[in-house]
PDB file of C-alpha atoms in Angstrom:
ATOM      1  CA  PRO A 148      -0.010   0.005   0.078  1.00  0.00           C
ATOM      2  CA  PRO A 149       1.217   3.583  -0.497  1.00  0.00           C
ATOM      3  CA  CYS A 150       2.758   5.439   2.082  1.00  0.00           C
ATOM      4  CA  PRO A 151       0.897   7.782   4.102  1.00  0.00           C
ATOM      5  CA  MET A 152       1.495  11.395   3.573  1.00  0.00           C
ATOM      6  CA  ILE A 153       2.745  11.956   7.075  1.00  0.00           C
ATOM      7  CA  LEU A 154       5.283   9.347   6.912  1.00  0.00           C
ATOM      8  CA  GLN A 155       6.509  10.812   3.580  1.00  0.00           C
ATOM      9  CA  VAL A 156       6.890  14.014   5.174  1.00  0.00           C
ATOM     10  CA  PHE A 157       8.577  12.555   8.147  1.00  0.00           C
ATOM     11  CA  PHE A 158      11.132  10.494   6.068  1.00  0.00           C
ATOM     12  CA  SER A 159      11.747  13.576   3.880  1.00  0.00           C
ATOM     13  CA  ILE A 160      12.788  15.639   6.930  1.00  0.00           C
ATOM     14  CA  LEU A 161      14.863  12.789   8.239  1.00  0.00           C
ATOM     15  CA  LEU A 162      16.541  12.832   5.061  1.00  0.00           C
ATOM     16  CA  LEU A 163      17.530  16.440   5.406  1.00  0.00           C
ATOM     17  CA  PHE A 164      19.124  15.605   8.989  1.00  0.00           C
ATOM     18  CA  GLY A 165      21.008  13.094   7.111  1.00  0.00           C
ATOM     19  CA  MET A 166      22.684  15.231   4.728  1.00  0.00           C
ATOM     20  CA  ALA A 167      23.237  17.727   7.466  1.00  0.00           C
ATOM     21  CA  ALA A 168      25.111  15.120   9.516  1.00  0.00           C
ATOM     22  CA  PRO A 169      28.451  15.004   7.669  1.00  0.00           C
ATOM     23  CA  GLY A 170      28.561  18.684   8.100  1.00  0.00           C
ATOM     24  CA  TYR A 171      27.916  18.756  11.824  1.00  0.00           C
ATOM     25  CA  TRP A 172      30.368  15.925  12.160  1.00  0.00           C
ATOM     26  CA  LEU A 173      33.046  17.783  10.091  1.00  0.00           C
ATOM     27  CA  ALA A 174      32.454  21.097  12.306  1.00  0.00           C
ATOM     28  CA  ARG A 175      32.684  19.183  15.537  1.00  0.00           C
ATOM     29  CA  ARG A 176      35.948  17.756  14.551  1.00  0.00           C
ATOM     30  CA  GLN A 177      36.983  21.105  13.356  1.00  0.00           C
ATOM     31  CA  HIS A 178      37.802  19.905   9.784  1.00  0.00           C
ATOM     32  CA  ILE A 179      35.947  23.007   8.382  1.00  0.00           C
ATOM     33  CA  ALA A 180      36.744  26.583   9.354  1.00  0.00           C
ATOM     34  CA  PRO A 181      34.313  28.732  11.233  1.00  0.00           C
ATOM     35  CA  SER A 182      33.838  30.987   8.413  1.00  0.00           C
ATOM     36  CA  PHE A 183      32.572  27.970   6.119  1.00  0.00           C
ATOM     37  CA  ASP A 184      29.042  28.278   7.237  1.00  0.00           C
ATOM     38  CA  LYS A 185      29.006  31.760   6.058  1.00  0.00           C
ATOM     39  CA  ASP A 186      30.986  30.997   2.765  1.00  0.00           C
ATOM     40  CA  ILE A 187      28.376  28.269   1.861  1.00  0.00           C
ATOM     41  CA  ALA A 188      25.456  30.467   2.526  1.00  0.00           C
ATOM     42  CA  ASN A 189      26.875  33.017   0.305  1.00  0.00           C
ATOM     43  CA  LEU A 190      27.225  30.644  -2.457  1.00  0.00           C
ATOM     44  CA  LEU A 191      23.860  29.193  -2.002  1.00  0.00           C
ATOM     45  CA  MET A 192      22.050  32.672  -1.975  1.00  0.00           C
ATOM     46  CA  LYS A 193      24.025  34.320  -4.691  1.00  0.00           C
ATOM     47  CA  VAL A 194      24.683  31.747  -7.064  1.00  0.00           C
ATOM     48  CA  VAL A 195      23.056  28.204  -6.718  1.00  0.00           C
ATOM     49  CA  TYR A 196      19.405  29.260  -5.530  1.00  0.00           C
ATOM     50  CA  PRO A 197      19.286  31.861  -8.094  1.00  0.00           C
ATOM     51  CA  CYS A 198      20.203  29.400 -11.031  1.00  0.00           C
ATOM     52  CA  LEU A 199      17.468  26.810  -9.679  1.00  0.00           C
ATOM     53  CA  ILE A 200      14.921  30.183  -9.741  1.00  0.00           C
ATOM     54  CA  PHE A 201      15.825  31.229 -13.165  1.00  0.00           C
ATOM     55  CA  ARG A 202      15.923  27.983 -14.974  1.00  0.00           C
ATOM     56  CA  THR A 203      12.900  26.647 -13.229  1.00  0.00           C
ATOM     57  CA  VAL A 204      10.618  29.819 -13.817  1.00  0.00           C
ATOM     58  CA  TYR A 205      11.698  30.396 -17.387  1.00  0.00           C
ATOM     59  CA  GLN A 206      11.309  26.562 -18.412  1.00  0.00           C
ATOM     60  CA  ARG A 207       8.327  25.653 -16.575  1.00  0.00           C
ATOM     61  CA  TYR A 208       5.876  28.982 -17.336  1.00  0.00           C
ATOM     62  CA  THR A 209       4.456  30.088 -20.398  1.00  0.00           C
ATOM     63  CA  LEU A 210       2.958  33.486 -20.645  1.00  0.00           C
ATOM     64  CA  GLU A 211      -0.587  32.300 -20.517  1.00  0.00           C
ATOM     65  CA  GLU A 212       0.622  30.133 -17.341  1.00  0.00           C
ATOM     66  CA  LEU A 213       1.930  33.079 -15.781  1.00  0.00           C
ATOM     67  CA  SER A 214      -1.331  35.064 -16.112  1.00  0.00           C
ATOM     68  CA  ALA A 215      -3.269  32.245 -14.943  1.00  0.00           C
ATOM     69  CA  VAL A 216      -1.204  31.965 -11.410  1.00  0.00           C
ATOM     70  CA  TRP A 217      -0.925  35.681 -10.810  1.00  0.00           C
ATOM     71  CA  TYR A 218      -2.735  35.003  -7.509  1.00  0.00           C
ATOM     72  CA  LEU A 219       0.270  32.832  -5.993  1.00  0.00           C
ATOM     73  CA  PRO A 220       2.083  35.766  -4.622  1.00  0.00           C
ATOM     74  CA  LEU A 221      -1.002  37.368  -3.297  1.00  0.00           C
ATOM     75  CA  ALA A 222      -2.008  34.237  -1.463  1.00  0.00           C
ATOM     76  CA  ALA A 223       1.452  33.850   0.091  1.00  0.00           C
ATOM     77  CA  ILE A 224       1.106  37.563   1.250  1.00  0.00           C
ATOM     78  CA  ALA A 225      -2.234  36.956   2.610  1.00  0.00           C
ATOM     79  CA  ILE A 226      -1.136  33.877   4.474  1.00  0.00           C
ATOM     80  CA  MET A 227       1.520  35.589   6.239  1.00  0.00           C
ATOM     81  CA  LEU A 228      -0.453  38.760   7.012  1.00  0.00           C
ATOM     82  CA  SER A 229      -3.121  36.785   8.474  1.00  0.00           C
ATOM     83  CA  GLY A 230      -0.710  35.026  10.929  1.00  0.00           C
ATOM     84  CA  LEU A 231       0.433  38.454  11.873  1.00  0.00           C
ATOM     85  CA  ALA A 232      -3.062  39.373  12.546  1.00  0.00           C
ATOM     86  CA  ILE A 233      -3.879  36.478  14.442  1.00  0.00           C
ATOM     87  CA  GLY A 234      -0.483  37.129  16.635  1.00  0.00           C
ATOM     88  CA  HIS A 235      -1.549  40.546  17.291  1.00  0.00           C
ATOM     89  CA  LEU A 236      -5.098  39.100  18.454  1.00  0.00           C
ATOM     90  CA  ALA A 237      -3.486  36.833  20.695  1.00  0.00           C
ATOM     91  CA  SER A 238      -0.783  38.708  22.183  1.00  0.00           C
ATOM     92  CA  PRO A 239      -3.216  40.586  24.934  1.00  0.00           C
ATOM     93  CA  TRP A 240      -3.842  37.029  26.262  1.00  0.00           C
ATOM     94  CA  LEU A 241      -0.110  36.433  26.711  1.00  0.00           C
ATOM     95  CA  SER A 242       2.490  37.261  29.071  1.00  0.00           C
ATOM     96  CA  PHE A 243       5.679  38.714  27.627  1.00  0.00           C
ATOM     97  CA  ARG A 244       9.108  39.608  29.635  1.00  0.00           C
ATOM     98  CA  ASP A 245       9.601  42.873  27.548  1.00  0.00           C
ATOM     99  CA  ALA A 246       8.677  44.497  24.019  1.00  0.00           C
ATOM    100  CA  ALA A 247      11.437  42.437  22.364  1.00  0.00           C
ATOM    101  CA  GLU A 248       9.798  39.149  23.098  1.00  0.00           C
ATOM    102  CA  LYS A 249       6.418  40.491  21.853  1.00  0.00           C
ATOM    103  CA  ARG A 250       8.065  41.719  18.815  1.00  0.00           C
ATOM    104  CA  ALA A 251       9.621  38.222  18.369  1.00  0.00           C
ATOM    105  CA  PHE A 252       6.180  36.375  18.985  1.00  0.00           C
ATOM    106  CA  HIS A 253       4.508  38.896  16.354  1.00  0.00           C
ATOM    107  CA  TYR A 254       7.253  38.155  14.018  1.00  0.00           C
ATOM    108  CA  GLN A 255       7.082  34.252  14.169  1.00  0.00           C
ATOM    109  CA  SER A 256       3.371  34.350  13.966  1.00  0.00           C
ATOM    110  CA  MET A 257       3.650  35.808  10.572  1.00  0.00           C
ATOM    111  CA  MET A 258       6.677  33.786   9.245  1.00  0.00           C
ATOM    112  CA  ASN A 259       6.535  30.432   7.930  1.00  0.00           C
ATOM    113  CA  ASN A 260       9.295  28.263   6.131  1.00  0.00           C
ATOM    114  CA  PHE A 261       8.109  29.243   2.649  1.00  0.00           C
ATOM    115  CA  SER A 262      11.041  27.955   0.608  1.00  0.00           C
ATOM    116  CA  PHE A 263      13.749  25.501   1.416  1.00  0.00           C
ATOM    117  CA  LEU A 264      11.998  23.107   3.554  1.00  0.00           C
ATOM    118  CA  PRO A 265       9.103  22.902   0.930  1.00  0.00           C
ATOM    119  CA  LEU A 266      11.599  22.203  -1.748  1.00  0.00           C
ATOM    120  CA  ALA A 267      13.213  19.198  -0.064  1.00  0.00           C
ATOM    121  CA  LEU A 268       9.502  17.821   0.551  1.00  0.00           C
ATOM    122  CA  LEU A 269       8.112  18.119  -2.897  1.00  0.00           C
ATOM    123  CA  PRO A 270       9.596  15.057  -4.679  1.00  0.00           C
ATOM    124  CA  SER A 271       8.140  13.050  -1.925  1.00  0.00           C
ATOM    125  CA  LEU A 272       4.653  14.782  -1.857  1.00  0.00           C
ATOM    126  CA  VAL A 273       4.192  14.990  -5.656  1.00  0.00           C
ATOM    127  CA  GLY A 274       6.500  12.394  -7.043  1.00  0.00           C
ATOM    128  CA  LEU A 275       9.624  13.254  -9.183  1.00  0.00           C
ATOM    129  CA  ASP A 276       7.786  13.559 -12.412  1.00  0.00           C
ATOM    130  CA  GLN A 277       5.695  16.502 -11.099  1.00  0.00           C
ATOM    131  CA  ALA A 278       8.471  18.023  -8.927  1.00  0.00           C
ATOM    132  CA  GLY A 279       9.532  20.395 -11.451  1.00  0.00           C
ATOM    133  CA  ASN A 280       6.144  22.055 -12.015  1.00  0.00           C
ATOM    134  CA  ALA A 281       5.556  22.138  -8.315  1.00  0.00           C
ATOM    135  CA  THR A 282       8.878  23.849  -7.787  1.00  0.00           C
ATOM    136  CA  ALA A 283       7.817  26.445 -10.198  1.00  0.00           C
ATOM    137  CA  ILE A 284       4.400  27.175  -8.115  1.00  0.00           C
ATOM    138  CA  LEU A 285       6.381  27.185  -4.958  1.00  0.00           C
ATOM    139  CA  LEU A 286       8.936  29.627  -6.180  1.00  0.00           C
ATOM    140  CA  LEU A 287       6.294  31.956  -7.446  1.00  0.00           C
ATOM    141  CA  ALA A 288       4.391  31.977  -4.228  1.00  0.00           C
ATOM    142  CA  ALA A 289       7.805  32.389  -2.228  1.00  0.00           C
ATOM    143  CA  PHE A 290       8.246  35.797  -4.006  1.00  0.00           C
ATOM    144  CA  GLY A 291       5.036  37.071  -2.284  1.00  0.00           C
ATOM    145  CA  ALA A 292       6.422  35.874   0.961  1.00  0.00           C
ATOM    146  CA  ASP A 293       9.732  37.675   0.328  1.00  0.00           C
ATOM    147  CA  VAL A 294       7.818  40.820  -0.232  1.00  0.00           C
ATOM    148  CA  VAL A 295       6.303  40.625   3.114  1.00  0.00           C
ATOM    149  CA  VAL A 296       9.496  39.462   4.910  1.00  0.00           C
ATOM    150  CA  TRP A 297      11.357  42.730   3.754  1.00  0.00           C
ATOM    151  CA  SER A 298       8.499  45.054   4.244  1.00  0.00           C
ATOM    152  CA  ALA A 299       6.134  44.238   7.151  1.00  0.00           C
ATOM    153  CA  GLY A 300       8.527  41.440   8.569  1.00  0.00           C
ATOM    154  CA  VAL A 301      11.215  44.450   8.961  1.00  0.00           C
ATOM    155  CA  MET A 302       8.700  46.586  10.617  1.00  0.00           C
ATOM    156  CA  VAL A 303       7.597  44.191  13.018  1.00  0.00           C
ATOM    157  CA  ALA A 304      11.048  43.160  13.985  1.00  0.00           C
ATOM    158  CA  SER A 305      12.606  46.333  14.223  1.00  0.00           C
ATOM    159  CA  GLU A 306      13.018  48.155  17.683  1.00  0.00           C
ATOM    160  CA  HIS A 307      14.245  51.357  15.831  1.00  0.00           C
ATOM    161  CA  LYS A 308      13.004  53.410  12.909  1.00  0.00           C
ATOM    162  CA  VAL A 309      13.186  51.380   9.813  1.00  0.00           C
ATOM    163  CA  ASP A 310      15.491  52.293   7.105  1.00  0.00           C
ATOM    164  CA  TRP A 311      12.889  51.479   4.125  1.00  0.00           C
ATOM    165  CA  PHE A 312      15.518  52.176   1.429  1.00  0.00           C
ATOM    166  CA  ARG A 313      17.933  49.355   2.792  1.00  0.00           C
ATOM    167  CA  SER A 314      14.997  47.170   3.442  1.00  0.00           C
ATOM    168  CA  LEU A 315      13.494  47.171   0.212  1.00  0.00           C
ATOM    169  CA  LEU A 316      16.876  46.907  -1.477  1.00  0.00           C
ATOM    170  CA  HIS A 317      16.557  43.254  -0.202  1.00  0.00           C
ATOM    171  CA  LEU A 318      13.588  42.949  -3.043  1.00  0.00           C
ATOM    172  CA  PHE A 319      16.560  42.945  -5.674  1.00  0.00           C
ATOM    173  CA  SER A 320      18.692  40.191  -4.062  1.00  0.00           C
ATOM    174  CA  PRO A 321      20.155  37.663  -6.372  1.00  0.00           C
ATOM    175  CA  PRO A 322      17.342  35.081  -5.684  1.00  0.00           C
ATOM    176  CA  LEU A 323      14.647  37.863  -6.414  1.00  0.00           C
ATOM    177  CA  PHE A 324      16.606  39.183  -9.279  1.00  0.00           C
ATOM    178  CA  ALA A 325      16.811  35.802 -10.726  1.00  0.00           C
ATOM    179  CA  MET A 326      12.791  35.453 -10.451  1.00  0.00           C
ATOM    180  CA  TYR A 327      12.524  38.953 -12.011  1.00  0.00           C
ATOM    181  CA  LEU A 328      14.764  37.927 -14.963  1.00  0.00           C
ATOM    182  CA  GLY A 329      13.322  34.637 -15.508  1.00  0.00           C
ATOM    183  CA  ILE A 330       9.686  36.017 -15.656  1.00  0.00           C
ATOM    184  CA  SER A 331      10.883  38.874 -18.225  1.00  0.00           C
ATOM    185  CA  CYS A 332      12.729  36.516 -20.431  1.00  0.00           C
ATOM    186  CA  ARG A 333       9.645  34.305 -20.502  1.00  0.00           C
ATOM    187  CA  LEU A 334       7.392  37.029 -21.220  1.00  0.00           C
ATOM    188  CA  LEU A 335       9.808  38.532 -24.073  1.00  0.00           C
ATOM    189  CA  THR A 336      10.030  34.980 -25.516  1.00  0.00           C
ATOM    190  CA  ASP A 337       6.261  34.298 -25.500  1.00  0.00           C
ATOM    191  CA  ALA A 338       4.739  37.759 -25.963  1.00  0.00           C
ATOM    192  CA  PHE A 339       7.013  39.042 -28.578  1.00  0.00           C
ATOM    193  CA  ASP A 340       8.268  35.710 -30.234  1.00  0.00           C
ATOM    194  CA  VAL A 341      12.015  36.632 -29.504  1.00  0.00           C
ATOM    195  CA  THR A 342      14.105  34.485 -31.680  1.00  0.00           C
ATOM    196  CA  GLY A 343      17.311  35.247 -29.912  1.00  0.00           C
ATOM    197  CA  PHE A 344      19.559  33.425 -27.298  1.00  0.00           C
ATOM    198  CA  PHE A 345      16.872  31.950 -25.188  1.00  0.00           C
ATOM    199  CA  ASN A 346      14.438  30.921 -27.742  1.00  0.00           C
ATOM    200  CA  ALA A 347      17.224  28.780 -29.363  1.00  0.00           C
ATOM    201  CA  ALA A 348      18.058  27.453 -25.913  1.00  0.00           C
ATOM    202  CA  GLU A 349      14.610  26.366 -25.432  1.00  0.00           C
ATOM    203  CA  ALA A 350      14.409  24.525 -28.943  1.00  0.00           C
ATOM    204  CA  SER A 351      17.405  22.665 -28.211  1.00  0.00           C
ATOM    205  CA  LEU A 352      17.129  21.632 -24.669  1.00  0.00           C
ATOM    206  CA  LYS A 353      16.770  17.999 -25.647  1.00  0.00           C
ATOM    207  CA  SER A 354      19.922  17.757 -27.531  1.00  0.00           C
ATOM    208  CA  ALA A 355      21.933  20.530 -25.571  1.00  0.00           C
ATOM    209  CA  SER A 356      23.787  21.009 -28.667  1.00  0.00           C
ATOM    210  CA  THR A 357      23.928  24.788 -28.948  1.00  0.00           C
ATOM    211  CA  CYS A 358      25.336  27.433 -26.401  1.00  0.00           C
ATOM    212  CA  GLY A 359      21.960  28.244 -25.338  1.00  0.00           C
ATOM    213  CA  GLY A 360      21.021  24.704 -24.395  1.00  0.00           C
ATOM    214  CA  LYS A 361      24.221  23.990 -22.735  1.00  0.00           C
ATOM    215  CA  PHE A 362      23.832  27.259 -20.805  1.00  0.00           C
ATOM    216  CA  LEU A 363      20.420  26.237 -19.406  1.00  0.00           C
ATOM    217  CA  ASP A 364      21.411  22.760 -18.608  1.00  0.00           C
ATOM    218  CA  THR A 365      24.412  24.220 -16.418  1.00  0.00           C
ATOM    219  CA  LEU A 366      21.986  26.286 -14.519  1.00  0.00           C
ATOM    220  CA  GLU A 367      19.943  23.251 -13.915  1.00  0.00           C
ATOM    221  CA  LEU A 368      23.100  21.368 -12.853  1.00  0.00           C
ATOM    222  CA  ILE A 369      24.108  24.066 -10.465  1.00  0.00           C
ATOM    223  CA  GLY A 370      20.492  24.853  -9.163  1.00  0.00           C
ATOM    224  CA  GLU A 371      20.176  21.153  -8.321  1.00  0.00           C
ATOM    225  CA  GLY A 372      22.774  21.706  -5.367  1.00  0.00           C
ATOM    226  CA  THR A 373      20.252  23.825  -3.541  1.00  0.00           C
ATOM    227  CA  ILE A 374      18.771  21.302  -1.223  1.00  0.00           C
ATOM    228  CA  PRO A 375      22.012  19.494  -0.401  1.00  0.00           C
ATOM    229  CA  LEU A 376      23.642  22.949   0.612  1.00  0.00           C
TER     230      LEU A 376
END
């Protein structure tokens, strides 16, 4: 009989701990430098994850499909703001040590793991054959969550006056820029029938015999390192 979904989720999360175990062991044995965590995080957020986003969004969506799922970022925004509202409604009934703890409660009421954990669970929940399409849906929804994190999230978590310019600059971080670029290239390709680099790449994905095809295949290969990292 098929494995119940709750067990699929459990074993997928257990697999994540298994992937993390070698890194933990190396750190405990001091085989890696203390700065390694920061270096690997920079590699993930500035190179590997953006490659996954661009490749997935550009390949998996068409102009018609993008127009049909416009609500996904808005749904993510609504979910997070609903959590924030519930946190505010519940806080009068709770006791906090200080204002900082109250802000932390409001922030955690709003936040959820909207990206990396769901990415790891998708193959088990939808199957490997549908994981690519599900990843595209997840990444588009995560865009809305990022907007909330760097706007309402900053305002909730900050004790002092918010520097909105610096906060909103995070909306142009490498992962989000890859999202904008992937959507823009997809729109240009479909709406204006662009016959340049990306069109040639799309037509040659199966053989990967042209520069464009190899470029997108390289992005896919790099992006697959997102979950292990």
